[in-house]
Amino acid sequence: MERAEVLKRVIAILTEAQEIRRAVEDEDGAEGASDLAPRVVTQMLNEMLPHIRVPADAAPQDVARLLAVALGPALHTMISGFTLAFTSLAMTHDEGRTDVSSAEVLQTLALQVEAGRFDEGT
């Protein structure tokens, strides 16, 4: 999965988490949202991770190496995405901005990712 797609999915996870929290706080949506939340977030996270094939006769060291090679870059990109989102939200908060919601900050960030602002090398 390309870096921009991972960043957009991270933003989607955070946006979905906000929606789920709002639904849980709303008495009408509390039951369904709390059941759905773990599945939705887990599915999004799983979609960002690479599929790994391990030969049945692989030694433990080979399995560890396969996992490190396959998961290392994906986890690095995911962590970068969560860090970028957190930093954007924190900076808005620290600036005392009350004219924008956290959902609007995430939406702006998603548009910037879509425009290529955070492509590697730029």
XYZ file of C-alpha atoms in Angstrom:
122
model
C 0.000 0.000 0.000
C 1.354 3.423 -0.912
C 2.278 5.938 1.764
C -0.519 8.389 0.867
C -3.108 5.623 1.111
C -1.808 4.607 4.543
C -1.961 8.230 5.721
C -5.540 8.532 4.484
C -6.507 5.321 6.269
C -4.945 6.539 9.506
C -7.031 9.703 9.214
C -10.080 7.538 8.485
C -9.431 5.482 11.628
C -9.241 8.614 13.758
C -12.350 10.064 12.104
C -14.227 6.801 12.616
C -13.119 6.708 16.248
C -14.623 10.169 16.746
C -17.892 9.096 15.151
C -18.045 5.979 17.306
C -17.333 8.014 20.439
C -20.120 10.429 19.550
C -22.531 7.558 18.953
C -21.610 5.952 22.269
C -22.178 9.250 24.067
C -25.556 9.512 22.362
C -27.876 7.148 24.217
C -29.586 6.024 21.005
C -26.411 4.754 19.328
C -24.466 3.467 22.296
C -25.178 -0.235 21.934
C -24.522 -0.644 18.206
C -21.509 1.643 18.091
C -19.657 -0.033 20.930
C -20.105 -3.420 19.221
C -19.030 -2.121 15.816
C -16.028 -0.046 16.911
C -13.398 -2.759 17.396
C -14.327 -4.501 14.141
C -14.147 -1.369 12.001
C -10.816 -0.183 13.380
C -9.313 -3.689 13.269
C -10.395 -4.088 9.652
C -8.819 -0.746 8.682
C -5.580 -1.617 10.461
C -5.439 -5.055 8.854
C -5.912 -3.525 5.413
C -2.764 -1.445 5.938
C -0.587 -4.424 6.836
C 1.046 -6.564 4.166
C 0.099 -10.191 3.672
C 2.919 -12.450 4.784
C 3.510 -15.985 3.564
C 5.622 -18.168 5.794
C 6.790 -21.541 4.519
C 5.625 -24.403 6.699
C 9.187 -25.551 7.255
C 10.558 -22.090 8.137
C 12.854 -21.900 11.135
C 11.924 -19.433 13.891
C 14.766 -17.132 12.788
C 13.419 -17.134 9.237
C 9.931 -16.284 10.471
C 11.307 -13.413 12.540
C 13.252 -12.100 9.549
C 10.212 -12.370 7.245
C 8.060 -10.506 9.758
C 10.641 -7.767 10.278
C 11.147 -7.208 6.559
C 7.416 -7.215 5.789
C 6.059 -5.350 8.813
C 8.854 -2.851 9.472
C 8.118 -0.415 6.631
C 4.344 -0.743 7.037
C 4.466 -0.051 10.773
C 6.842 2.870 10.224
C 4.417 4.447 7.759
C 1.433 3.840 10.055
C 3.225 5.377 13.022
C 4.230 8.338 10.856
C 0.577 8.803 9.917
C -0.660 8.746 13.500
C 2.144 11.134 14.473
C 1.238 13.514 11.653
C -2.430 13.489 12.656
C -1.630 13.969 16.341
C 0.739 16.841 15.570
C -1.854 18.550 13.374
C -4.501 18.239 16.075
C -2.097 19.309 18.834
C -0.884 22.372 16.938
C -4.473 23.479 16.320
C -5.251 23.011 19.999
C -2.102 24.772 21.176
C -2.839 27.730 18.903
C -6.124 28.129 20.772
C -8.147 27.623 17.612
C -11.798 27.320 18.541
C -13.078 28.083 15.059
C -12.334 24.559 13.779
C -13.284 21.150 15.114
C -10.966 18.181 15.298
C -12.991 16.591 12.484
C -12.275 19.663 10.326
C -8.566 19.447 11.132
C -8.539 15.788 10.057
C -10.510 16.617 6.906
C -8.014 19.350 5.981
C -5.164 16.943 6.623
C -6.794 14.333 4.375
C -7.126 16.911 1.596
C -3.453 17.833 1.982
C -2.465 14.163 1.749
C -4.638 13.776 -1.351
C -2.940 16.827 -2.908
C 0.459 15.198 -2.369
C 1.728 17.539 0.333
C 3.200 14.679 2.370
C 4.598 12.586 -0.472
C 8.087 11.364 0.237
C 10.721 13.771 -0.982
C 8.466 16.848 -0.878
